[in-house]
Coordinates of C-alpha atoms (C1' of nucleotides) in Angstrom, one line a residue:
Chain U
X1 CA -1.5 51.9 56.2
X2 CA -1.3 50.7 59.7
X3 CA -3.5 47.8 60.6
X4 CA -4.2 49.5 63.9
X5 CA -5.7 52.4 62.0
X6 CA -7.4 50.3 59.3
X7 CA -11.1 49.6 59.0
X8 CA -10.3 46.2 57.6
X9 CA -11.0 43.1 59.5
X10 CA -10.4 39.5 58.5
X11 CA -12.7 36.6 59.3
X12 CA -11.4 33.3 60.6
X13 CA -14.2 31.3 59.2
X14 CA -15.9 31.2 55.8
X15 CA -19.2 33.0 55.5
X16 CA -21.8 30.3 55.2
X17 CA -23.1 31.8 52.0
X18 CA -19.9 31.7 49.9
X19 CA -19.6 28.8 47.6
X20 CA -16.7 29.8 45.4
X21 CA -13.2 30.7 46.2
X22 CA -13.3 34.3 45.1
X23 CA -16.4 35.0 47.1
X24 CA -15.3 33.4 50.3
X25 CA -11.7 34.8 50.1
X26 CA -12.8 38.3 49.3
X27 CA -15.3 38.2 52.2
X28 CA -12.9 36.6 54.7
X29 CA -10.1 39.0 53.8
X30 CA -12.4 42.0 54.3
X31 CA -12.5 43.2 50.8
X32 CA -16.3 43.3 50.2
X33 CA -19.4 43.7 52.2
X34 CA -22.8 42.5 51.0
X35 CA -25.8 44.8 51.4
X36 CA -28.4 42.8 49.4
X37 CA -28.7 40.2 46.7
X38 CA -26.0 41.1 44.1
X39 CA -25.3 44.4 45.9
X40 CA -21.8 44.9 47.4
X41 CA -19.7 47.6 49.0
X42 CA -16.1 47.6 48.1
X43 CA -14.0 48.1 51.3
X44 CA -10.6 49.8 51.3
X45 CA -8.5 46.9 50.1
X46 CA -10.9 46.0 47.3
X47 CA -11.1 49.6 46.1
X48 CA -7.3 49.7 45.9
X49 CA -7.2 46.6 43.8
X50 CA -10.1 47.7 41.6
X51 CA -8.2 51.0 41.0
X52 CA -5.2 48.9 40.0
X53 CA -7.3 47.0 37.5
X54 CA -8.7 50.3 36.2
X55 CA -5.2 51.7 35.8
X56 CA -4.2 48.7 33.7
X57 CA -7.4 49.1 31.6
X58 CA -7.0 52.8 31.1
X59 CA -3.4 52.3 30.0
X60 CA -4.4 49.8 27.4
X61 CA -7.4 51.9 26.2
X62 CA -5.3 55.0 25.9
X63 CA -2.7 53.0 24.0
X64 CA -5.2 52.2 21.3
X65 CA -6.3 55.8 21.1
X66 CA -9.6 55.6 23.0
X67 CA -10.7 58.6 25.0
X68 CA -12.3 58.4 28.4
X69 CA -15.6 60.0 29.1
X70 CA -18.3 59.6 31.7
X71 CA -22.0 59.1 30.9
X72 CA -25.0 59.3 33.3
X73 CA -26.4 56.4 35.2
X74 CA -29.9 57.8 34.9
X75 CA -31.3 58.1 31.4
X76 CA -34.7 59.1 29.9
X77 CA -36.8 56.0 29.2
X78 CA -37.8 57.6 25.9
X79 CA -34.3 57.0 24.6
X80 CA -34.5 53.4 25.5
X81 CA -38.0 53.2 23.9
X82 CA -36.6 54.6 20.7
X83 CA -34.3 51.6 20.2
X84 CA -36.9 49.2 21.6
X85 CA -34.5 48.1 24.3
X86 CA -36.9 48.8 27.0
X87 CA -38.6 45.6 25.8
X88 CA -35.3 43.9 24.9
X89 CA -34.0 44.2 28.4
X90 CA -37.4 43.5 29.9
X91 CA -37.3 42.8 33.6
X92 CA -33.6 43.2 33.8
X93 CA -34.0 47.0 33.4
X94 CA -34.2 49.0 36.6
X95 CA -36.7 51.8 36.0
X96 CA -37.8 54.7 38.1
X97 CA -39.9 57.9 37.8
X98 CA -39.1 61.4 38.5
X99 CA -41.3 63.9 40.3
X100 CA -43.2 64.6 37.1
X101 CA -43.8 60.9 36.5
X102 CA -41.4 60.9 33.6
X103 CA -39.9 57.4 33.1
X104 CA -36.2 57.0 33.8
X105 CA -33.8 54.1 33.4
X106 CA -30.8 53.1 35.5
X107 CA -28.5 52.3 32.6
X108 CA -27.6 48.7 32.2
X109 CA -25.2 49.7 29.3
X110 CA -24.6 52.8 27.3
X111 CA -25.0 52.3 23.6
X112 CA -27.8 54.7 23.3
X113 CA -26.3 57.6 25.2
X114 CA -22.9 57.2 23.5
X115 CA -24.6 57.1 20.1
X116 CA -26.3 60.4 21.0
X117 CA -22.8 61.9 21.7
X118 CA -21.5 60.7 18.4
X119 CA -24.6 62.1 16.7
X120 CA -23.9 65.5 18.1
X121 CA -20.2 65.4 17.3
X122 CA -20.0 63.8 13.9
X123 CA -21.1 65.4 10.6
X124 CA -18.5 64.2 8.1
X125 CA -16.4 61.1 7.4
X126 CA -13.5 63.4 8.4
X127 CA -14.8 63.4 12.0
X128 CA -14.3 59.6 12.1
X129 CA -13.0 57.3 13.4
X130 CA -12.8 57.6 17.1
X131 CA -13.3 55.5 20.2
X132 CA -14.8 56.5 23.5
X133 CA -14.7 54.6 26.8
X134 CA -15.8 55.0 30.3
X135 CA -15.5 53.1 33.6
X136 CA -19.0 53.4 35.0
X137 CA -21.5 51.6 37.2
X138 CA -24.2 49.6 35.4
X139 CA -27.5 48.4 36.8
X140 CA -29.1 45.2 35.8
X141 CA -31.9 43.6 37.8
X142 CA -30.6 40.1 37.3
X143 CA -33.1 37.3 37.9
X144 CA -30.5 35.5 40.0
X145 CA -27.4 37.2 41.3
X146 CA -24.9 34.7 42.4
X147 CA -21.4 33.8 43.5
X148 CA -20.2 37.0 45.1
X149 CA -18.9 39.4 42.6
X150 CA -19.5 37.1 39.6
X151 CA -23.1 38.0 38.9
X152 CA -24.3 41.2 40.6
X153 CA -26.9 43.8 40.0
X154 CA -24.8 46.9 40.4
X155 CA -21.3 46.7 38.9
X156 CA -18.6 48.7 37.4
X157 CA -17.8 48.1 33.8
X158 CA -15.3 49.5 31.3
X159 CA -17.2 50.0 28.2
X160 CA -15.7 51.3 25.0
X161 CA -17.5 52.3 21.8
X162 CA -15.9 52.8 18.4
X163 CA -17.3 54.9 15.6
X164 CA -16.1 54.3 12.0
X165 CA -16.9 55.5 8.5
X166 CA -16.3 52.1 6.9
X167 CA -15.9 48.4 7.6
X168 CA -12.1 48.4 7.3
X169 CA -11.7 51.0 10.0
X170 CA -14.2 49.3 12.2
X171 CA -12.5 45.9 11.8
X172 CA -9.1 47.4 12.5
X173 CA -10.3 49.0 15.7
X174 CA -11.9 45.7 16.7
X175 CA -8.7 43.8 16.1
X176 CA -6.7 46.4 18.1
X177 CA -9.2 46.1 20.9
X178 CA -8.8 42.3 21.0
X179 CA -5.0 42.8 21.4
X180 CA -5.6 45.4 24.1
X181 CA -7.9 42.9 25.9
X182 CA -5.3 40.2 25.8
X183 CA -2.7 42.6 27.3
X184 CA -5.1 43.5 30.1
X185 CA -5.7 39.9 31.0
X186 CA -2.0 39.1 30.8
X187 CA -1.2 41.9 33.2
X188 CA -3.9 40.7 35.5
X189 CA -2.5 37.2 35.4
X190 CA -5.9 35.7 34.4
X191 CA -5.7 33.0 31.7
X192 CA -8.4 33.4 29.1
X193 CA -10.0 31.6 26.2
X194 CA -11.1 33.8 23.3
X195 CA -14.4 32.4 22.1
X196 CA -16.5 33.3 19.1
X197 CA -19.9 34.4 20.5
X198 CA -23.4 34.7 19.2
X199 CA -24.0 38.3 18.0
X200 CA -27.6 38.1 19.2
X201 CA -30.7 40.0 18.2
X202 CA -29.0 43.3 17.5
X203 CA -27.4 42.8 14.2
X204 CA -23.7 42.9 14.0
X205 CA -21.3 40.4 12.7
X206 CA -18.3 39.3 14.8
X207 CA -18.4 39.0 18.5
X208 CA -15.8 37.5 20.8
X209 CA -16.0 36.7 24.5
X210 CA -13.0 36.5 26.8
X211 CA -13.7 33.6 29.1
X212 CA -11.8 32.7 32.2
X213 CA -12.0 28.9 32.4
X214 CA -13.3 27.6 35.8
X215 CA -15.7 25.1 37.0
X216 CA -17.4 27.9 38.9
X217 CA -18.4 29.6 35.6
X218 CA -21.8 29.9 34.1
X219 CA -20.8 29.9 30.5
X220 CA -19.9 26.9 28.4
X221 CA -17.2 27.1 25.7
X222 CA -16.5 24.5 23.1
X223 CA -12.8 24.4 22.3
X224 CA -10.9 22.2 19.8
X225 CA -8.2 20.0 21.3
X226 CA -5.9 20.5 18.3
X227 CA -6.7 23.7 16.4
X228 CA -7.5 27.2 17.7
X229 CA -11.2 26.9 17.2
X230 CA -13.0 28.1 20.4
X231 CA -16.6 29.3 20.6
X232 CA -19.3 29.8 23.1
X233 CA -21.7 26.8 23.1
X234 CA -24.4 29.2 22.0
X235 CA -22.6 29.7 18.8
X236 CA -20.2 26.7 18.4
X237 CA -20.6 24.4 15.4
X238 CA -19.4 20.9 15.0
X239 CA -19.6 18.0 12.7
X240 CA -20.9 14.6 13.6
X241 CA -19.7 11.2 12.4
X242 CA -21.9 8.8 10.5
X243 CA -23.0 5.9 12.5
X244 CA -21.7 2.4 11.5
X245 CA -24.9 1.0 10.0
X246 CA -25.5 2.5 6.6
X247 CA -27.5 -0.3 5.1
X248 CA -30.6 0.4 3.0
X249 CA -33.6 -1.2 4.7
X250 CA -37.3 -1.0 4.3
X251 CA -39.4 1.0 6.7
X252 CA -41.2 -1.1 9.3
X253 CA -43.9 0.0 11.7
X254 CA -43.5 -1.2 15.2
X255 CA -45.9 -1.1 18.2
X256 CA -44.7 1.1 21.0
X257 CA -47.5 1.3 23.6
X258 CA -47.3 4.2 26.0
X259 CA -44.0 5.4 24.7
X260 CA -43.8 9.2 24.6
X261 CA -40.1 10.0 25.1
X262 CA -36.8 9.0 23.6
X263 CA -35.8 7.5 26.9
X264 CA -38.9 5.3 27.1
X265 CA -38.4 4.3 23.4
X266 CA -34.8 3.3 24.0
X267 CA -35.7 1.4 27.1
X268 CA -38.4 -0.6 25.3
X269 CA -36.3 -1.4 22.2
X270 CA -32.9 -1.6 24.0
X271 CA -31.2 0.8 21.6
X272 CA -29.0 3.9 22.1
X273 CA -30.6 7.3 21.7
X274 CA -28.2 7.8 18.8
X275 CA -30.3 5.6 16.6
X276 CA -33.5 7.6 17.2
X277 CA -34.9 10.8 15.8
X278 CA -36.3 13.3 18.2
X279 CA -39.0 15.6 16.9
X280 CA -39.9 18.8 18.7
X281 CA -42.4 21.4 17.6
X282 CA -41.8 25.1 18.1
X283 CA -43.9 28.2 17.9
X284 CA -42.5 31.5 16.6
X285 CA -44.3 34.8 16.6
X286 CA -46.2 33.7 13.4
X287 CA -45.2 30.2 12.5
X288 CA -45.3 26.6 13.7
X289 CA -42.2 24.6 13.0
X290 CA -41.3 20.9 13.4
X291 CA -37.7 20.3 14.3
X292 CA -36.0 16.9 13.9
X293 CA -32.7 16.0 15.6
X294 CA -30.8 12.9 16.5
X295 CA -32.1 11.5 19.8
X296 CA -28.9 11.9 21.8
X297 CA -28.6 15.6 20.9
X298 CA -30.4 18.8 21.8
X299 CA -31.6 21.7 19.9
X300 CA -29.7 24.9 20.2
X301 CA -32.5 27.4 20.3
X302 CA -30.2 30.3 19.5
X303 CA -29.1 28.6 16.3
X304 CA -32.7 27.7 15.5
X305 CA -33.8 31.3 16.1
X306 CA -31.1 32.5 13.7
X307 CA -32.1 29.9 11.0
X308 CA -35.8 30.8 11.4
X309 CA -35.0 34.5 11.6
X310 CA -37.6 35.0 14.3
X311 CA -37.8 37.0 17.5
X312 CA -39.8 34.8 19.8
X313 CA -39.3 31.1 20.0
X314 CA -40.8 28.6 22.4
X315 CA -41.6 24.9 22.4
X316 CA -45.2 24.4 21.3
X317 CA -47.7 23.1 23.9
X318 CA -49.1 19.6 23.5
X319 CA -52.4 21.2 22.6
X320 CA -50.9 23.2 19.8
X321 CA -49.2 20.1 18.5
X322 CA -52.5 18.1 18.6
X323 CA -54.3 20.9 16.7
X324 CA -51.9 20.3 13.9
X325 CA -53.0 16.7 13.8
X326 CA -49.8 15.5 15.3
X327 CA -49.3 13.0 18.1
X328 CA -47.1 14.3 20.9
X329 CA -44.7 11.4 21.7
X330 CA -45.0 9.8 18.3
X331 CA -44.1 12.6 15.9
X332 CA -41.7 12.6 13.0
X333 CA -41.1 14.4 9.7
X334 CA -41.8 11.2 7.9
X335 CA -44.4 12.0 5.3
X336 CA -45.0 15.5 6.5
X337 CA -45.6 18.0 3.8
X338 CA -48.0 20.6 5.2
X339 CA -45.8 21.8 8.2
X340 CA -42.4 23.6 8.0
X341 CA -39.7 21.1 9.0
X342 CA -36.2 21.9 9.9
X343 CA -33.7 19.1 10.6
X344 CA -30.4 19.1 12.2
X345 CA -27.5 17.7 10.1
X346 CA -27.3 14.8 12.6
X347 CA -30.3 13.3 10.9
X348 CA -28.0 12.3 8.0
X349 CA -25.8 10.1 10.2
X350 CA -27.8 6.9 9.9
X351 CA -30.2 5.3 7.5
X352 CA -31.9 3.2 10.1
X353 CA -33.3 5.6 12.6
X354 CA -36.3 4.9 14.7
X355 CA -38.8 7.7 14.5
X356 CA -42.4 8.5 15.4
X357 CA -45.0 7.1 13.0
X358 CA -47.4 10.1 13.5
X359 CA -49.9 7.6 15.0
X360 CA -50.5 6.8 18.6
X361 CA -48.4 4.0 20.2
X362 CA -46.3 3.3 17.1
X363 CA -42.9 4.2 15.6
X364 CA -41.1 3.5 12.4
X365 CA -37.9 1.6 12.0
X366 CA -35.2 2.0 9.4
X367 CA -35.9 5.7 8.6
X368 CA -33.5 7.2 6.1
X369 CA -34.1 10.9 6.4
X370 CA -33.0 11.7 2.9
X371 CA -35.3 9.0 1.5
X372 CA -38.3 9.2 3.8
X373 CA -38.8 12.8 4.8
X374 CA -40.1 15.1 2.1
X375 CA -38.9 18.4 3.7
X376 CA -35.2 18.5 3.2
X377 CA -34.4 21.7 5.1
X378 CA -31.3 20.5 6.8
X379 CA -29.3 22.9 9.0
X380 CA -26.8 22.8 11.8
X381 CA -29.0 23.5 14.9
X382 CA -27.8 21.2 17.6
X383 CA -26.0 22.1 20.8
X384 CA -22.4 21.2 20.1
X385 CA -21.0 18.7 22.5
X386 CA -17.9 16.7 23.0
X387 CA -19.6 14.1 20.8
X388 CA -19.1 16.5 17.9
X389 CA -15.8 17.0 16.0
X390 CA -14.2 20.3 15.1
X391 CA -15.7 21.8 12.0
X392 CA -12.3 23.2 11.0
X393 CA -9.9 20.3 11.6
X394 CA -12.2 17.3 12.5
X395 CA -10.4 16.7 15.8
X396 CA -11.9 16.2 19.2
X397 CA -13.9 19.0 20.8
X398 CA -13.9 19.7 24.5
X399 CA -16.5 21.4 26.6
X400 CA -15.1 23.9 29.2
X401 CA -17.0 26.0 31.7
X402 CA -15.9 29.6 32.4
X403 CA -16.7 33.1 33.4
X404 CA -17.2 35.7 30.8
X405 CA -15.0 38.6 31.8
X406 CA -14.9 40.5 28.6
X407 CA -16.9 40.8 25.4
X408 CA -16.1 42.6 22.2
X409 CA -18.7 43.2 19.5
X410 CA -19.1 44.5 16.0
X411 CA -22.3 46.4 16.5
X412 CA -22.8 47.5 12.9
X413 CA -25.3 50.3 12.3
X414 CA -28.3 49.4 14.5
X415 CA -27.9 52.2 16.9
X416 CA -26.6 54.8 14.5
X417 CA -29.5 54.1 12.1
X418 CA -32.1 54.0 14.8
X419 CA -30.9 57.1 16.5
X420 CA -29.9 59.0 13.4
X421 CA -26.1 59.2 14.0
X422 CA -25.2 59.8 10.4
X423 CA -22.3 61.4 8.4
X424 CA -21.6 62.5 4.9
X425 CA -19.1 60.2 3.1
X426 CA -16.5 61.2 0.5
X427 CA -19.2 61.3 -2.2
X428 CA -21.6 63.4 -0.2
X429 CA -23.9 60.4 0.7
X430 CA -25.5 60.2 4.1
X431 CA -24.4 57.0 5.9
X432 CA -24.9 55.6 9.4
X433 CA -21.8 55.4 11.6
X434 CA -20.4 51.9 12.0
X435 CA -20.1 51.0 15.6
X436 CA -18.3 48.5 17.8
X437 CA -18.6 48.0 21.6
X438 CA -16.1 46.5 24.0
X439 CA -16.9 45.6 27.6
X440 CA -15.0 44.4 30.7
X441 CA -16.7 43.8 34.1
X442 CA -14.3 45.3 36.6
X443 CA -15.5 43.5 39.7
X444 CA -16.0 40.3 37.9
X445 CA -12.4 40.6 36.7
X446 CA -11.3 41.0 40.4
X447 CA -13.2 37.9 41.2
X448 CA -11.5 36.0 38.3
X449 CA -8.1 37.3 39.5
X450 CA -8.7 35.8 42.9
X451 CA -10.1 32.6 41.4
X452 CA -7.0 32.1 39.4
X453 CA -4.5 33.3 42.0
X454 CA -5.1 31.7 45.4
X455 CA -4.1 28.7 47.4
X456 CA -5.7 27.1 50.5
X457 CA -4.2 29.8 52.7
X458 CA -5.7 32.7 50.8
X459 CA -5.3 35.1 48.0
X460 CA -2.0 35.4 46.0
X461 CA -2.2 38.8 44.4
X462 CA -0.3 39.6 41.2
X463 CA 2.0 42.5 41.9
X464 CA 0.0 44.7 39.5
X465 CA -3.3 44.2 41.3
X466 CA -2.3 43.9 45.0
X467 CA -3.8 46.5 47.2
X468 CA -0.3 47.1 48.7
X469 CA 3.2 46.5 47.4
X470 CA 4.4 45.1 50.6
X471 CA 3.1 43.8 53.9
X472 CA 5.4 44.7 56.8
X473 CA 4.8 42.6 59.9
X474 CA 6.0 43.5 63.3
X475 CA 5.8 40.1 64.9
X476 CA 5.8 41.5 68.4
X477 CA 5.0 45.1 68.6
X478 CA 5.3 45.1 72.4
X479 CA 9.0 44.3 72.1
X480 CA 10.8 47.7 72.0
X481 CA 13.6 46.7 69.6
X482 CA 11.1 45.0 67.2
X483 CA 8.8 48.0 67.4
X484 CA 11.5 50.4 66.8
X485 CA 13.0 48.6 63.8
X486 CA 9.7 48.0 62.1
X487 CA 8.5 51.5 62.6
X488 CA 11.7 52.8 61.1
X489 CA 11.4 50.5 58.1
X490 CA 7.8 51.5 57.7
X491 CA 8.6 55.2 57.7
X492 CA 11.4 54.5 55.3
X493 CA 9.3 52.6 52.9
X494 CA 6.7 55.3 52.9
X495 CA 9.3 58.0 52.2
X496 CA 10.4 55.9 49.2
X497 CA 6.9 56.1 47.9
X498 CA 6.1 52.4 48.6
X499 CA 2.6 51.5 49.5
X500 CA 2.9 49.4 52.5
X501 CA 0.5 47.6 54.8
X502 CA 1.9 47.6 58.3
X503 CA 0.8 45.0 60.8
X504 CA 1.6 47.0 63.9
X505 CA -1.1 45.3 66.1
X506 CA 0.3 44.9 69.6
X507 CA -2.3 42.4 70.7
X508 CA -2.0 39.7 68.0
X509 CA 0.1 36.7 68.2
X510 CA 2.6 35.8 65.5
X511 CA 0.4 33.0 64.2
X512 CA -2.5 35.4 63.7
X513 CA -0.3 37.8 61.8
X514 CA 1.1 35.1 59.5
X515 CA -2.3 33.8 58.8
X516 CA -3.8 37.2 58.0
X517 CA -0.9 38.1 55.8
X518 CA -1.3 34.9 53.8
X519 CA -5.1 35.5 53.6
X520 CA -4.6 39.0 52.3
X521 CA -2.2 37.8 49.7
X522 CA 0.1 40.8 49.3
X523 CA 3.0 39.5 47.2
X524 CA 5.8 40.5 49.4
X525 CA 6.1 40.3 53.2
X526 CA 8.7 41.8 55.5
X527 CA 8.8 40.1 58.9
X528 CA 10.5 41.9 61.8
X529 CA 10.8 39.8 64.9
X530 CA 12.7 40.1 68.3
X531 CA 14.5 36.9 67.3
X532 CA 16.0 38.3 64.2
X533 CA 16.6 41.8 65.6
X534 CA 19.3 40.2 67.7
X535 CA 21.3 39.5 64.6
X536 CA 20.1 42.7 62.9
X537 CA 18.2 40.8 60.3
X538 CA 14.8 41.0 58.7
X539 CA 13.0 38.3 56.9
X540 CA 11.6 38.6 53.4
X541 CA 8.9 36.2 52.3
X542 CA 7.3 35.7 48.9
X543 CA 3.6 35.0 49.4
X544 CA 3.3 32.9 46.3
X545 CA 6.0 30.4 47.1
X546 CA 6.2 31.0 50.8
X547 CA 9.9 31.1 50.4
X548 CA 11.8 33.3 52.8
X549 CA 15.3 34.7 53.1
X550 CA 17.1 36.9 55.6
X551 CA 18.5 40.3 54.8
X552 CA 20.4 42.7 57.0
X553 CA 18.1 45.2 58.6
X554 CA 19.9 48.1 57.1
X555 CA 19.5 46.7 53.6
X556 CA 15.8 45.8 54.0
X557 CA 14.3 48.9 52.4
X558 CA 16.6 48.9 49.4
X559 CA 16.0 45.2 48.8
X560 CA 12.3 45.8 48.9
X561 CA 12.6 48.7 46.5
X562 CA 14.6 46.4 44.2
X563 CA 12.1 43.6 44.4
X564 CA 9.2 45.8 43.7
X565 CA 10.7 47.5 40.6
Chain A
rC1 C1' -40.7 32.6 37.6
rG2 C1' -40.4 26.9 39.2
rG3 C1' -37.7 23.6 42.8
rG4 C1' -34.8 23.2 47.3
rG5 C1' -32.6 25.4 51.8
rU6 C1' -31.6 29.0 55.7
rG7 C1' -33.0 33.2 59.0
rU8 C1' -31.1 32.7 67.1
rA9 C1' -24.8 37.7 69.7
rG10 C1' -19.8 40.6 65.0
rC11 C1' -18.8 35.4 62.4
rG12 C1' -19.9 30.0 62.5
rC13 C1' -23.6 27.1 64.8
rA14 C1' -26.8 24.3 68.7
rG15 C1' -31.5 24.4 71.1
rG16 C1' -37.4 23.1 69.8
rG17 C1' -43.9 25.2 74.7
rG18 C1' -41.7 27.3 81.1
rU19 C1' -34.4 31.6 83.4
rA20 C1' -31.3 32.5 75.8
rG21 C1' -26.8 28.6 74.7
rC22 C1' -21.7 26.9 72.6
rG23 C1' -17.0 27.9 69.7
rC24 C1' -14.4 31.9 67.6
rG25 C1' -14.2 37.2 67.8
rC26 C1' -14.8 41.7 71.2
rC27 C1' -13.6 44.5 76.3
rU28 C1' -10.5 44.7 81.3
rG29 C1' -6.4 42.6 84.0
rU30 C1' -2.2 39.3 84.7
rU31 C1' 1.2 36.1 82.4
rU32 C1' 2.9 35.1 77.5
rU33 C1' 5.2 36.2 72.3
rG34 C1' 8.0 32.6 65.3
rG35 C1' 2.2 29.6 63.0
rG36 C1' -5.0 31.3 64.7
rA37 C1' -1.6 31.9 73.3
rA38 C1' -3.2 30.8 78.9
rC39 C1' -5.9 32.2 83.1
rA40 C1' -9.5 35.3 85.5
rG41 C1' -13.4 38.7 85.0
rG42 C1' -16.9 41.1 81.5
rA43 C1' -20.0 43.3 77.4
rG44 C1' -23.1 41.9 73.7
rG45 C1' -29.9 39.1 71.7
rU46 C1' -37.1 42.7 70.7
rC47 C1' -34.5 34.3 68.3
rG48 C1' -36.1 38.0 60.3
rU49 C1' -41.2 40.6 60.5
rA50 C1' -46.5 40.6 61.5
rG51 C1' -50.6 38.2 63.1
rG52 C1' -52.7 33.9 65.7
rU53 C1' -53.1 29.5 69.4
rU54 C1' -51.7 29.1 74.7
rC55 C1' -51.7 30.7 81.6
rA56 C1' -46.9 30.8 78.9
rA57 C1' -44.1 31.0 72.0
rA58 C1' -37.3 31.4 69.7
rU59 C1' -40.2 26.7 69.8
rC60 C1' -46.9 25.3 67.4
rC61 C1' -50.1 27.6 63.3
rU62 C1' -50.8 31.4 59.3
rA63 C1' -49.0 35.1 56.3
rU64 C1' -45.0 37.9 54.8
rC65 C1' -39.9 39.5 54.0
rA66 C1' -34.8 38.6 53.2
rC67 C1' -30.7 35.8 51.8
rC68 C1' -28.4 31.2 49.6
rC69 C1' -28.3 27.0 46.0
rC70 C1' -30.3 24.3 41.4
rG71 C1' -33.0 25.4 37.1
rA72 C1' -35.4 29.0 33.7
rC73 C1' -33.5 33.8 32.3
rC74 C1' -29.0 36.6 31.0
rA75 C1' -27.0 42.1 23.1

RNA sequence: CGGGGUGUAGCGCAGGGGUAGCGCGCCUGUUUUGGGAACAGGAGGUCGUAGGUUCAAAUCCUAUCACCCCGACCA
């Protein structure tokens, strides 16, 4: 492609709206164009890179025996009602109506439609297993799109779905997919953490997220400094050390006027929050629960939801708390017998906690949870932090931020049961198909690639992703010799089947051309200049290292061909 | 949905009741040509939108829309 014929244009300055590297570089380099919040056009360069990503993904999917299909964007709302996911997705679901007022959904994902395919194709265990995948646009009306391609409302995703007749088969496919995913990220030169993830409301057992670690990320991962344990903070577990003072002291009531928070309590008594118990009340769809946790920790509501096995969970209002005869600000499980109480394991780390006395303006000292609290329902429900230690090897945990660029999931039989995708097993029994699903956000992956492969001059594309194999630069296209030599190399490269971006702009100075080439990040540059023409030489530059070397003009094409292959 | 911010030329920004500005980019010409060239000339705007106040509104008031950031949310 000649730059003189290209629609691409680079920007000299950052767009004011870009906060993270991938957003500003992709914008400046002319890869993407924003139409609305979380809605982007992919310009020619971006599309070429995206196609490269897709090529890598298709290769790995095909290698594990998955077959490509394509399912519709637009789907009947009835289908989504039947799995109750109209409600589950809530406002994130884009909906529309057809001319007869029938409800339609812009699909945010494709479990329902792919299950309907399986239903129509599978009768017997002999028809299983198989895996289908597609690369298709998804629509999600995100509450807050952000950070360029990181969180958008319309995005391409590779989603694969496996169908098995037993657990072994399902697990085997899951493991093979995990390997395929690792291969994909390796080829894209994006480092990843593989984190255990919460399986969420829709059944299923194992789930793993592929997280690209970066400060710009919106997910938090807890990872062990010494063993391989890595998990999303939503799911991560940890153990917590006992505090030093384990003496057995008598309960004492102390006056704490106007104290209603842990912070105020600690200020008044000059103690660390570690030595306090925090008590929070929650409402579920049909229950009222008191939750106790050490004052320096916070409740992980996902863990709590799993423990309570409930759908809705929210913090109770002060009014609801008072109705139960409790005093907001001075609550504790001490002496409570008529309300469900769940405590985090951290309440066992001391025997001298300070906790609410269930009376206004007063607290207890020296609370030993095991001794003083009648309801001994103790679970691990805190948000795991770097304060915790690894539950596997007891070493230090670290907290890392990152972007989720892939997610694999053992779905189980929720969709097959709900939609009636059944088969007859070896004994003639009807069984629901066991499903798995496996997703990668394509645009988000491109953003992650740029995040992990750039310097202050611009993008540094991995060979496998670069929109072009080589960037040929005619430093002065008004110089006849330079023009002639570069044109001849360009034609030559094309005839060798090499995809080349040719900076043949006659009106740009050398500096502009160098800067643009570095911004675009094509891994290999060939620079033809009047200066080097005199000695019949071309210059080859590696974008990543900015190293250059000379090569005779006549050998340039063959050297490029060598370097690329 | 709560909090904060921004809308003025393609991009980045200034201006703050009385002729619409700057830098970069863009067009023409001349000179230049290895790290974002110089000179000369030029094009480009209903100041987000709608109402209102005023002799006069980009500027003041009201409403509204859009976008960005933080949070909430996010199988």
